[in-house]
Amino acid sequence: MLIKSLTVRNFRNIASADFIFDPKVNIFTGNNAQGKTNLCEAVSLCLGKSFRNPKAGELLPFGQSGNEVALEICFTFDNMPDKENTITYTQKNSTFRLKFNGMEMKDAEKLYGALRYVIFIPEDLYIVKGDPSKRRDYIDFVSNMINRVHNSKLYEYNKALRQKNNILMNSREWDGAAAMMIDSWNDTIARTGVNVMCGRIRYFDMLADAANRYYGMINGANEVLGMKYESTVTDGRDFGYDDPMGLYEMYREKLRETAEKELRMKYTVVGAHRDDISFFINNMPAKDFASQGQIRSIAVALKLAEAEMICSKSDDVPVIILDDVLSELDEYRRSFIINHIDNFQIFITSCNLSDTEKFGHGKIWNVQNGKFELREG
Ligand code: ATP
Ligand code: MG
């Protein structure tokens, strides 16, 4: 996919802006609070979903509630480079409309699934340094992107888990009847939990290999990024998506072992909902030892790996939006990101004007108070 142009009217602090993009690198630079992230959000809205999940009415410039937000993006799909497509996003009086080539899209999620892009926002650093739920959400997001049934498997699992946890909540310790009901729920939990785990690990090695490769490119070859799926049900034993029965047996066994504990704790203490991913740099746990720049490099490497996985599964090369990715990175790493991610169209925002010094190609805009100015030369 190639984004050719964008027009923005009445969007947050951007009154009016028109862009014709470079097919490779597009940089937006300016001080804090000038409109860089707002622009990224405008692009993501046109592609089906804002990463900020704004409330109705928040997108109009302050004090202009009667006005209309209007965004228009033109792009081509890689297999039809001559056919330009247009998406318009308008919002007035809290009602939004999304049109694809003039046709109204009722389900923005469909658009989001069809258009391929990868976005890095500073909150993504929590994939590496945040709590395990961030990593589970991430791996579930990637798994579903590659295989669209993953979310429904996750839904089934969470539903079964909720039912069982309700019984646990309302039972007393050593309650025989509750124990029997729980045991029967455990079968459903193990079956659906195996589906979730297999969905996650099916493409995990591919993601980890690509992330390590990009991490090496960003950081130099003497640093190796390792990733491991840490399961609460397997006690460190090997397991694979190609042996669901073996995994089911381990799951059942672990649930039996923890039955007393969960009756005491009143929730299910092991399972796919408690699994985690560990990152290692040269075999040292990144959570404990990685520097800010290394954490950022891991998050960026993951995003580039995600983009590569999309390429392997579809005809369309995703565009990459990197919001505020360069801070905390040194010159070598910044230069790699700006100049060497050349198999994708990228959009980068940065506060740091010196980022441009080493900038070899593409287009660069300065932004001040919502006004974007293309730098000449
Ligand atoms: P940073 O480098 O700090 O990330 P940024 O350039 O990415 O800054 P943005 O997040 O794009 O900054 O926000 C720019 C400004 O837009 C902020 O001052 C914000 O308060 C303002 N803003 C947000 N929503 C609206 C709105 N609806 N109307 C007017 N201004 C808004
Ligand atoms: Mg920002």
Coordinates of C-alpha atoms in Angstrom, one line a residue, residues 57-286:
G57 CA -16.6 15.5 19.7
E58 CA -13.0 15.5 20.8
L59 CA -11.6 15.7 17.3
L60 CA -13.0 19.1 16.4
P61 CA -10.7 22.0 17.2
F62 CA -11.5 23.5 20.7
G63 CA -14.5 25.8 20.6
Q64 CA -15.7 24.8 17.1
S65 CA -18.4 22.3 18.0
G66 CA -20.6 23.3 15.1
N67 CA -17.8 22.7 12.5
E68 CA -17.0 19.5 10.6
V69 CA -13.9 17.4 10.7
A70 CA -12.9 16.4 7.2
L71 CA -10.1 14.0 6.3
E72 CA -9.3 12.6 2.9
I73 CA -6.5 10.1 2.1
C74 CA -5.6 8.8 -1.4
F75 CA -3.7 5.6 -1.7
T76 CA -3.0 2.7 -4.1
F77 CA -2.8 -1.1 -3.4
D78 CA 0.4 -2.7 -4.5
N79 CA -1.2 -5.1 -6.9
M80 CA -3.1 -2.2 -8.6
P81 CA -0.6 0.7 -8.6
D82 CA -2.4 2.7 -11.2
K83 CA -5.8 2.7 -9.4
E84 CA -6.1 5.5 -6.9
N85 CA -8.4 4.9 -4.0
T86 CA -9.9 7.5 -1.7
I87 CA -11.1 7.3 1.9
T88 CA -12.9 10.2 3.5
Y89 CA -13.6 10.6 7.1
T90 CA -16.0 13.3 8.3
Q91 CA -17.4 14.0 11.7
K92 CA -20.1 16.5 12.6
N93 CA -22.2 16.7 15.7
S94 CA -20.6 13.5 17.0
T95 CA -21.7 11.5 14.0
F96 CA -18.9 10.1 11.9
R97 CA -18.9 8.9 8.3
L98 CA -16.2 6.8 6.6
K99 CA -16.4 6.4 2.8
F100 CA -14.2 4.2 0.6
N101 CA -14.3 5.3 -3.0
G102 CA -17.5 7.1 -2.3
M103 CA -19.2 4.1 -0.7
E104 CA -20.2 4.5 2.9
M105 CA -18.5 2.0 5.2
K106 CA -20.7 1.0 8.2
D107 CA -18.1 -1.2 9.7
A108 CA -14.8 0.7 10.1
E109 CA -13.2 -2.5 11.5
K110 CA -13.5 -4.1 8.1
L111 CA -11.5 -1.3 6.6
Y112 CA -9.0 -1.6 9.3
G113 CA -8.6 -5.3 8.5
A114 CA -8.2 -4.7 4.8
L115 CA -5.7 -1.8 4.9
R116 CA -2.3 -2.8 6.0
Y117 CA -0.4 -0.5 8.3
V118 CA 1.8 -0.8 11.3
I119 CA 2.0 1.9 13.9
F120 CA 4.4 2.6 16.7
I121 CA 3.2 4.9 19.5
P122 CA 5.2 5.7 22.6
E123 CA 2.7 3.6 24.7
D124 CA 4.1 0.5 22.8
L125 CA 7.2 0.6 25.0
Y126 CA 4.9 -1.0 27.6
I127 CA 4.9 -4.1 25.4
V128 CA 8.5 -4.6 26.7
K129 CA 8.5 -2.9 30.1
G130 CA 4.8 -3.0 31.1
D131 CA 2.9 -5.7 32.9
P132 CA 2.2 -9.1 31.2
S133 CA -1.3 -8.2 30.0
K134 CA 0.3 -5.7 27.5
R135 CA 2.4 -8.5 26.0
R136 CA -0.5 -10.9 25.9
D137 CA -2.6 -8.2 24.2
Y138 CA 0.2 -7.7 21.7
I139 CA 0.7 -11.3 20.9
D140 CA -3.0 -11.8 20.5
F141 CA -3.2 -8.7 18.2
V142 CA -0.4 -10.1 16.0
S143 CA -1.9 -13.6 16.0
N144 CA -5.3 -12.3 15.0
M145 CA -3.7 -10.1 12.3
I146 CA -2.2 -13.2 10.7
N147 CA -5.1 -15.5 11.4
R148 CA -8.5 -13.8 11.8
V149 CA -10.0 -16.6 13.9
H150 CA -7.7 -16.0 16.8
N151 CA -9.9 -13.4 18.5
S152 CA -12.9 -15.7 18.4
K153 CA -10.8 -18.4 20.1
L154 CA -9.8 -15.9 22.7
Y155 CA -13.4 -14.9 23.2
E156 CA -14.4 -18.5 23.8
Y157 CA -11.6 -19.0 26.3
N158 CA -12.4 -15.8 28.2
K159 CA -16.1 -16.7 28.4
A160 CA -15.3 -20.1 29.8
L161 CA -12.8 -18.6 32.3
R162 CA -15.4 -16.1 33.5
Q163 CA -18.0 -18.8 34.1
K164 CA -15.5 -20.9 36.1
N165 CA -14.2 -17.9 38.0
N166 CA -17.9 -17.0 38.9
I167 CA -18.2 -20.5 40.5
L168 CA -14.9 -20.1 42.3
M169 CA -16.1 -16.7 43.6
N170 CA -19.3 -18.1 45.0
S171 CA -17.9 -21.3 46.5
R172 CA -16.5 -22.0 49.9
E173 CA -13.2 -23.9 50.4
W174 CA -13.5 -27.6 50.0
D175 CA -17.0 -27.3 48.6
G176 CA -17.4 -30.7 46.9
A177 CA -20.2 -29.7 44.5
A178 CA -18.3 -26.7 43.3
A179 CA -15.2 -28.8 42.8
M180 CA -17.2 -31.1 40.5
M181 CA -18.6 -28.2 38.5
I182 CA -15.2 -26.6 38.2
D183 CA -13.7 -29.9 37.0
S184 CA -16.1 -30.0 34.2
W185 CA -15.4 -26.4 33.3
N186 CA -11.7 -27.2 33.3
D187 CA -12.2 -29.4 30.3
T188 CA -13.6 -26.5 28.3
I189 CA -10.9 -24.2 29.7
A190 CA -8.1 -26.6 28.7
R191 CA -9.5 -27.1 25.2
T192 CA -10.1 -23.4 24.5
G193 CA -6.9 -22.4 26.3
V194 CA -4.9 -24.8 24.0
N195 CA -6.5 -23.1 21.0
V196 CA -5.4 -19.7 22.3
M197 CA -1.9 -20.8 23.1
C198 CA -1.5 -22.6 19.8
G199 CA -2.7 -19.5 18.0
R200 CA -0.1 -17.5 19.8
I201 CA 2.9 -19.7 19.3
R202 CA 2.0 -20.7 15.7
Y203 CA 3.8 -17.6 14.3
F204 CA 5.8 -16.7 17.4
D205 CA 9.2 -18.0 16.1
M206 CA 8.7 -16.1 12.8
L207 CA 8.0 -12.9 14.8
A208 CA 10.9 -13.5 17.1
D209 CA 13.4 -14.3 14.2
A210 CA 12.3 -11.2 12.3
A211 CA 12.5 -9.0 15.5
N212 CA 16.0 -10.3 16.2
R213 CA 17.1 -9.5 12.7
Y214 CA 15.7 -5.9 12.8
Y215 CA 17.1 -5.5 16.4
G216 CA 20.5 -6.5 15.1
M217 CA 20.2 -3.9 12.2
I218 CA 19.2 -1.1 14.6
N219 CA 21.8 -1.9 17.3
G220 CA 24.7 -3.6 15.5
A221 CA 25.4 -7.3 15.2
N222 CA 26.9 -7.9 18.7
E223 CA 23.5 -7.7 20.4
V224 CA 21.1 -10.6 20.1
L225 CA 17.4 -10.2 20.9
G226 CA 15.7 -13.4 22.2
M227 CA 12.0 -13.9 22.8
K228 CA 10.4 -16.7 24.7
Y229 CA 6.7 -17.6 25.3
E230 CA 6.5 -18.3 29.0
S231 CA 3.6 -20.5 29.8
T232 CA 2.1 -21.0 33.2
V233 CA 0.8 -24.4 32.3
T234 CA 3.8 -26.3 30.9
D235 CA 6.3 -25.9 33.7
G236 CA 9.1 -25.2 31.3
R237 CA 8.5 -28.3 29.2
D238 CA 8.7 -28.0 25.4
F239 CA 5.4 -27.7 23.6
G240 CA 4.3 -26.9 20.0
Y241 CA 1.3 -25.8 18.2
D242 CA 1.5 -29.1 16.2
D243 CA 0.8 -31.2 19.3
P244 CA -2.5 -29.8 20.8
M245 CA -3.3 -33.1 22.5
G246 CA 0.0 -33.1 24.3
L247 CA -0.6 -29.5 25.4
Y248 CA -4.1 -30.3 26.5
E249 CA -2.8 -33.1 28.7
M250 CA -0.3 -30.7 30.3
Y251 CA -3.1 -28.1 30.8
R252 CA -5.5 -30.6 32.5
E253 CA -2.7 -31.8 34.7
K254 CA -1.7 -28.3 35.8
L255 CA -5.4 -27.4 36.5
R256 CA -5.7 -30.5 38.7
E257 CA -2.5 -29.5 40.5
T258 CA -3.7 -26.0 41.2
A259 CA -7.4 -26.9 42.0
E260 CA -7.0 -26.4 45.8
K261 CA -5.1 -23.2 45.4
E262 CA -7.7 -21.7 43.1
L263 CA -10.6 -22.7 45.4
R264 CA -8.7 -20.7 48.1
M265 CA -7.8 -17.8 45.8
K266 CA -11.2 -17.8 44.1
Y267 CA -9.8 -17.4 40.6
T268 CA -8.0 -19.5 38.0
V269 CA -4.3 -19.2 38.8
V270 CA -2.8 -20.7 35.6
G271 CA -3.7 -20.7 31.9
A272 CA -3.4 -18.8 28.7
H273 CA -4.7 -15.7 30.6
R274 CA -1.6 -15.7 32.8
D275 CA 1.1 -16.5 30.2
D276 CA 3.8 -14.0 29.3
I277 CA 6.5 -13.2 26.8
S278 CA 10.1 -12.6 27.9
F279 CA 12.6 -10.5 26.0
F280 CA 16.3 -11.1 26.4
I281 CA 19.3 -9.1 25.1
N282 CA 22.3 -11.4 24.9
N283 CA 20.5 -13.8 27.2
M284 CA 19.9 -11.2 29.9
P285 CA 16.2 -10.4 30.7
A286 CA 15.4 -7.1 29.0

